[in-house]
Amino acid sequence: MTTIRANGIDLDYADYADSTETGDSDAPALVLIRGLGTQRIQWSDQLIDGLVERGLRVLCHDNRDIGLSQYFSEAGIPDIAGAIAKLARGESVDAAYSLADMAEDVVGLLDALEIDRAHVAGISMGGMIVQHLAASHGERLLSATSIMSSSGAPGLPAATPEAMQALMSSPDKPGDRESVIEHGVRTRKIIASPGYPTDDDTMREAIARTYDRSYRPDGVARQMLAVLCDTGRSEMLAGISVPTLVIHGEDDPLVPIECGRDTAARIPGAHFEPIPGMGHDIPVGLASALVELIADHAKRAEPA
């Protein structure tokens, strides 16, 4: 465990310039930002090693309230259903923190590591955090990549009923390790990439690893509330001047591909890259393709 003080909180992080033979602390930094309820150890070795081999200093961290980063238990467990109903009526909802706060955590990580500018890439909720970074801290970014994410604009297609049900469901026995793991397998099978299937045993092993490292369902709920309350993000995307790549799976049942197209259309000069067969995950079979897309984009964006 490596903890660093960033933006006034404790973040668990890994710097792959220090932990790989080919890592270079003087290489351009790339911060990878995870999605809702997921931990930094869920980035595959194939993705990280590929990006390092392409000459990037890869940094990964646990977002606040998840993994081994600072937990916000004092904020209590939010009523997600009640919050959704209030937001639908146009009422305000108080969240423990915002996605903008989570973007400030990334800036704090760069400050603590004395990195002036970095590339950033995020998946799902992490893509939303990337959008906040690009809009509010563009001077700290070399490039931005938003993956399987959304602008949050009104009127965009929703998740399929099956995917939404999976997202909102709970394990049969919330306090039981095996029940939590099996629930995770069921959920991931619903949102996974149909063109790049992952077998159940591999999924189960990965979920067990994250459960044993840290199981924080309350933190997931608070992160979800932060996403739900982030209703004005689409309006700020027009002001982004950071070179931006938007990647989205054509078979994403949780965040439909139209959300990716919309994000790219709202960011001046953004490039949109659809990926056939990709759902709402990055299976090992897609790692090399994403390495090339992210690394090529970073290379083009770097100052001459």
Coordinates of C-alpha atoms in Angstrom, one line a residue:
M1 CA 0.0 0.0 0.0
T2 CA 1.3 3.4 -1.0
T3 CA -0.6 6.3 0.4
I4 CA -0.2 10.0 -0.5
R5 CA -1.9 13.1 0.8
A6 CA -3.7 14.8 -2.0
N7 CA -6.4 17.5 -1.9
G8 CA -6.5 17.1 1.8
I9 CA -7.3 13.4 1.8
D10 CA -5.4 10.1 1.7
L11 CA -5.2 8.4 -1.7
D12 CA -3.8 5.0 -2.4
Y13 CA -1.8 5.0 -5.6
A14 CA 0.7 3.1 -7.7
D15 CA 3.5 4.7 -9.8
Y16 CA 4.5 2.2 -12.5
A17 CA 7.7 4.1 -13.1
D18 CA 8.8 2.6 -9.8
S19 CA 7.3 -0.8 -10.1
T20 CA 8.2 -2.0 -13.6
E21 CA 11.6 -2.6 -15.1
T22 CA 10.8 -0.4 -18.1
G23 CA 9.2 2.4 -16.1
D24 CA 10.7 5.9 -16.5
S25 CA 10.0 8.6 -13.9
D26 CA 11.0 11.2 -16.5
A27 CA 8.5 10.0 -19.1
P28 CA 5.2 11.9 -19.7
A29 CA 2.8 10.9 -16.9
L30 CA -0.6 9.3 -17.6
V31 CA -3.2 9.1 -14.8
L32 CA -5.7 6.2 -15.2
I33 CA -9.0 6.9 -13.5
R34 CA -11.4 4.1 -12.5
G35 CA -15.1 4.0 -12.7
L36 CA -17.9 3.7 -10.2
G37 CA -17.0 1.4 -7.3
T38 CA -13.9 -0.1 -8.9
Q39 CA -10.4 -0.2 -7.6
R40 CA -7.0 0.6 -9.2
I41 CA -6.0 -3.1 -9.1
Q42 CA -8.7 -3.7 -11.7
W43 CA -6.6 -2.2 -14.5
S44 CA -5.1 -5.2 -16.3
D45 CA -1.4 -5.9 -16.4
Q46 CA -1.7 -6.0 -20.2
L47 CA -3.0 -2.5 -20.3
I48 CA -0.6 -1.0 -17.9
D49 CA 2.5 -2.8 -19.2
G50 CA 1.5 -1.8 -22.8
L51 CA 1.3 1.9 -21.9
V52 CA 4.6 1.8 -20.0
E53 CA 6.2 0.1 -23.0
R54 CA 4.9 3.0 -25.1
G55 CA 6.9 5.4 -23.1
L56 CA 4.4 6.6 -20.5
R57 CA 4.7 6.9 -16.7
V58 CA 1.5 5.3 -15.6
L59 CA -0.1 6.3 -12.4
C60 CA -3.2 4.6 -11.0
H61 CA -5.1 5.5 -7.8
D62 CA -8.2 4.4 -5.8
N63 CA -10.8 7.1 -6.1
R64 CA -11.9 8.5 -2.8
D65 CA -14.3 6.2 -0.8
I66 CA -13.2 3.0 -2.5
G67 CA -10.3 0.6 -2.3
L68 CA -7.7 1.7 0.2
S69 CA -8.2 5.5 -0.3
Q70 CA -9.9 7.6 2.4
Y71 CA -13.4 6.4 3.4
F72 CA -16.2 8.8 4.0
S73 CA -18.2 6.7 6.4
E74 CA -19.2 9.7 8.5
A75 CA -21.4 10.9 5.6
G76 CA -23.7 7.9 6.1
I77 CA -25.4 5.7 3.5
P78 CA -27.4 7.7 0.9
D79 CA -30.9 6.9 -0.2
I80 CA -30.3 6.4 -3.9
A81 CA -33.9 5.7 -4.8
G82 CA -35.0 8.8 -2.9
A83 CA -32.3 10.9 -4.5
I84 CA -33.4 9.8 -8.0
A85 CA -37.0 10.7 -7.2
K86 CA -36.0 14.2 -5.9
L87 CA -33.8 14.9 -8.9
A88 CA -36.7 13.9 -11.2
R89 CA -38.9 16.5 -9.5
G90 CA -36.2 19.1 -9.9
E91 CA -35.3 19.2 -6.2
S92 CA -31.8 19.5 -4.8
V93 CA -29.9 16.6 -3.3
D94 CA -27.0 16.9 -1.0
A95 CA -24.1 14.6 -1.8
A96 CA -21.1 13.9 0.4
Y97 CA -18.8 15.1 -2.4
S98 CA -19.0 15.8 -6.1
L99 CA -17.2 14.6 -9.2
A100 CA -15.5 18.0 -9.3
D101 CA -14.1 17.1 -5.9
M102 CA -12.8 13.8 -7.3
A103 CA -11.2 15.7 -10.1
E104 CA -9.5 17.9 -7.6
D105 CA -8.1 14.7 -6.0
V106 CA -6.3 14.0 -9.3
V107 CA -4.9 17.5 -9.3
G108 CA -3.8 17.0 -5.7
L109 CA -2.1 13.7 -6.7
L110 CA -0.2 15.6 -9.5
D111 CA 0.8 18.3 -7.0
A112 CA 2.0 15.8 -4.4
L113 CA 4.1 14.0 -7.0
E114 CA 5.4 17.4 -8.4
I115 CA 4.0 16.7 -11.9
D116 CA 3.2 19.9 -13.8
R117 CA 1.1 18.4 -16.6
A118 CA -0.1 14.9 -17.4
H119 CA -2.2 12.9 -19.7
V120 CA -5.4 11.5 -18.2
A121 CA -7.7 8.7 -19.2
G122 CA -10.8 7.5 -17.4
I123 CA -13.5 4.9 -17.8
S124 CA -17.2 5.4 -17.1
M125 CA -17.4 7.6 -14.0
G126 CA -13.7 8.1 -14.5
G127 CA -14.4 9.5 -17.9
M128 CA -16.7 12.1 -16.2
I129 CA -13.9 13.0 -13.9
V130 CA -11.6 13.4 -16.9
Q131 CA -14.2 15.8 -18.4
H132 CA -14.2 17.9 -15.2
L133 CA -10.4 18.0 -15.3
A134 CA -10.3 19.1 -18.9
A135 CA -12.9 21.8 -18.4
S136 CA -11.5 23.2 -15.1
H137 CA -7.8 22.3 -15.1
G138 CA -6.9 22.2 -18.8
E139 CA -3.6 23.9 -18.0
R140 CA -2.5 20.8 -16.1
L141 CA -3.4 18.3 -18.9
L142 CA -1.4 17.2 -21.9
S143 CA -4.4 15.2 -23.3
A144 CA -7.7 13.7 -22.1
T145 CA -9.3 10.4 -23.0
S146 CA -12.9 9.6 -22.0
I147 CA -13.8 5.9 -22.2
M148 CA -17.3 4.3 -22.1
S149 CA -18.6 7.5 -20.5
S150 CA -21.2 10.2 -21.0
S151 CA -21.7 14.0 -21.0
G152 CA -24.8 13.5 -18.8
A153 CA -26.9 15.7 -21.2
P154 CA -30.6 15.3 -20.9
G155 CA -32.3 13.1 -23.4
L156 CA -29.5 10.7 -24.0
P157 CA -30.4 7.0 -24.2
A158 CA -30.6 5.1 -20.9
A159 CA -29.1 1.8 -20.0
T160 CA -30.9 -1.3 -21.1
P161 CA -33.5 -2.5 -18.4
E162 CA -31.3 -5.5 -17.7
A163 CA -28.1 -3.5 -17.3
M164 CA -29.9 -0.9 -15.1
Q165 CA -31.4 -3.7 -12.9
A166 CA -27.9 -5.2 -12.5
L167 CA -26.4 -1.9 -11.5
M168 CA -29.1 -1.2 -8.9
S169 CA -29.3 -4.7 -7.5
S170 CA -27.6 -6.1 -4.4
P171 CA -26.1 -9.4 -3.4
D172 CA -28.6 -12.0 -2.0
K173 CA -26.5 -11.9 1.2
P174 CA -24.7 -8.5 1.3
G175 CA -22.4 -9.5 4.1
D176 CA -21.4 -12.8 2.7
R177 CA -18.2 -13.1 0.6
E178 CA -19.4 -15.8 -1.8
S179 CA -22.7 -14.1 -2.3
V180 CA -21.0 -10.8 -3.1
I181 CA -18.7 -12.5 -5.6
E182 CA -21.5 -14.4 -7.4
H183 CA -23.5 -11.1 -7.6
G184 CA -20.4 -9.5 -9.2
V185 CA -20.1 -12.2 -11.7
R186 CA -23.8 -12.0 -12.7
T187 CA -23.5 -8.2 -13.1
R188 CA -20.4 -8.2 -15.1
K189 CA -21.7 -10.9 -17.5
I190 CA -24.6 -8.5 -18.3
I191 CA -22.4 -5.5 -19.1
A192 CA -19.4 -7.3 -20.5
S193 CA -18.0 -7.1 -24.0
P194 CA -19.8 -9.7 -26.2
G195 CA -17.1 -9.6 -28.8
Y196 CA -14.4 -10.4 -26.2
P197 CA -15.9 -12.8 -23.7
T198 CA -14.3 -13.5 -20.3
D199 CA -14.9 -16.8 -18.6
D200 CA -16.7 -17.0 -15.3
D201 CA -13.7 -18.3 -13.4
T202 CA -11.6 -15.4 -14.5
M203 CA -14.3 -12.9 -13.5
R204 CA -14.8 -14.7 -10.2
E205 CA -11.1 -14.6 -9.4
A206 CA -10.8 -10.9 -10.2
I207 CA -13.9 -10.0 -8.1
A208 CA -12.6 -12.1 -5.2
R209 CA -9.3 -10.2 -5.3
T210 CA -11.0 -6.8 -5.0
Y211 CA -13.4 -8.1 -2.3
D212 CA -10.5 -9.3 -0.2
R213 CA -8.6 -6.1 -0.7
S214 CA -11.5 -3.8 0.3
Y215 CA -15.3 -4.2 0.3
R216 CA -17.0 -0.8 0.6
P217 CA -20.6 -0.9 -0.7
D218 CA -21.4 2.3 1.3
G219 CA -18.6 4.1 -0.7
V220 CA -20.1 2.9 -4.0
A221 CA -23.5 4.4 -3.0
R222 CA -21.9 7.7 -2.2
Q223 CA -20.0 7.7 -5.5
M224 CA -23.2 6.9 -7.3
L225 CA -24.9 9.8 -5.7
A226 CA -22.1 12.1 -6.8
V227 CA -22.7 10.9 -10.4
L228 CA -26.4 11.4 -10.1
C229 CA -26.0 15.0 -8.8
D230 CA -23.5 16.0 -11.6
T231 CA -26.2 17.4 -13.8
G232 CA -24.5 20.4 -15.4
R233 CA -21.4 18.7 -16.9
S234 CA -22.5 18.8 -20.5
E235 CA -22.7 22.6 -20.5
M236 CA -19.0 23.0 -19.7
L237 CA -17.7 20.7 -22.4
A238 CA -17.7 23.3 -25.1
G239 CA -15.0 25.2 -23.2
I240 CA -12.5 22.3 -23.3
S241 CA -9.4 23.0 -25.4
V242 CA -7.4 20.0 -24.3
P243 CA -6.8 17.4 -27.1
T244 CA -9.5 14.9 -26.4
L245 CA -10.2 11.3 -27.4
V246 CA -13.5 9.6 -26.8
I247 CA -13.6 5.8 -26.9
H248 CA -16.8 3.9 -26.7
G249 CA -18.0 0.3 -27.2
E250 CA -20.6 -0.3 -29.8
D251 CA -22.2 -2.9 -27.6
D252 CA -22.3 -1.1 -24.3
P253 CA -25.6 -1.9 -22.5
L254 CA -25.0 0.3 -19.5
V255 CA -23.9 3.6 -21.2
P256 CA -25.1 3.4 -24.8
I257 CA -22.7 4.4 -27.6
E258 CA -24.8 7.5 -28.4
C259 CA -23.5 8.9 -25.1
G260 CA -20.0 8.7 -26.3
R261 CA -20.9 10.3 -29.7
D262 CA -22.6 13.1 -27.8
T263 CA -19.6 13.7 -25.6
A264 CA -17.2 13.9 -28.6
A265 CA -19.6 16.2 -30.4
R266 CA -19.7 18.6 -27.5
I267 CA -15.9 18.9 -27.1
P268 CA -14.2 21.1 -29.8
G269 CA -11.9 19.0 -31.9
A270 CA -12.5 15.7 -30.0
H271 CA -11.9 12.5 -31.9
F272 CA -14.5 9.7 -31.5
E273 CA -13.4 6.1 -31.7
P274 CA -16.1 3.4 -31.6
I275 CA -15.1 -0.2 -30.9
P276 CA -17.2 -3.1 -32.3
G277 CA -17.8 -5.9 -29.8
M278 CA -16.9 -3.8 -26.8
G279 CA -19.4 -3.5 -23.9
H280 CA -18.9 -1.7 -20.5
D281 CA -15.5 -3.2 -19.6
I282 CA -12.0 -3.6 -20.9
P283 CA -11.3 -7.3 -21.3
V284 CA -7.8 -8.6 -21.8
G285 CA -8.5 -9.1 -25.5
L286 CA -9.1 -5.4 -26.0
A287 CA -6.2 -4.2 -23.9
S288 CA -3.7 -3.9 -26.8
A289 CA -6.2 -1.9 -28.9
L290 CA -6.8 0.6 -26.1
V291 CA -3.1 0.9 -25.5
E292 CA -2.5 1.9 -29.1
L293 CA -5.4 4.4 -29.1
I294 CA -4.4 6.0 -25.8
A295 CA -0.7 6.1 -26.5
D296 CA -1.0 7.3 -30.0
H297 CA -3.4 10.1 -28.8
A298 CA -0.9 11.0 -26.1
K299 CA 2.0 11.1 -28.5
R300 CA 0.1 13.4 -30.9
A301 CA -0.8 15.8 -28.1
E302 CA 2.7 16.2 -26.6
P303 CA 4.5 19.4 -27.3
A304 CA 7.0 19.2 -30.2

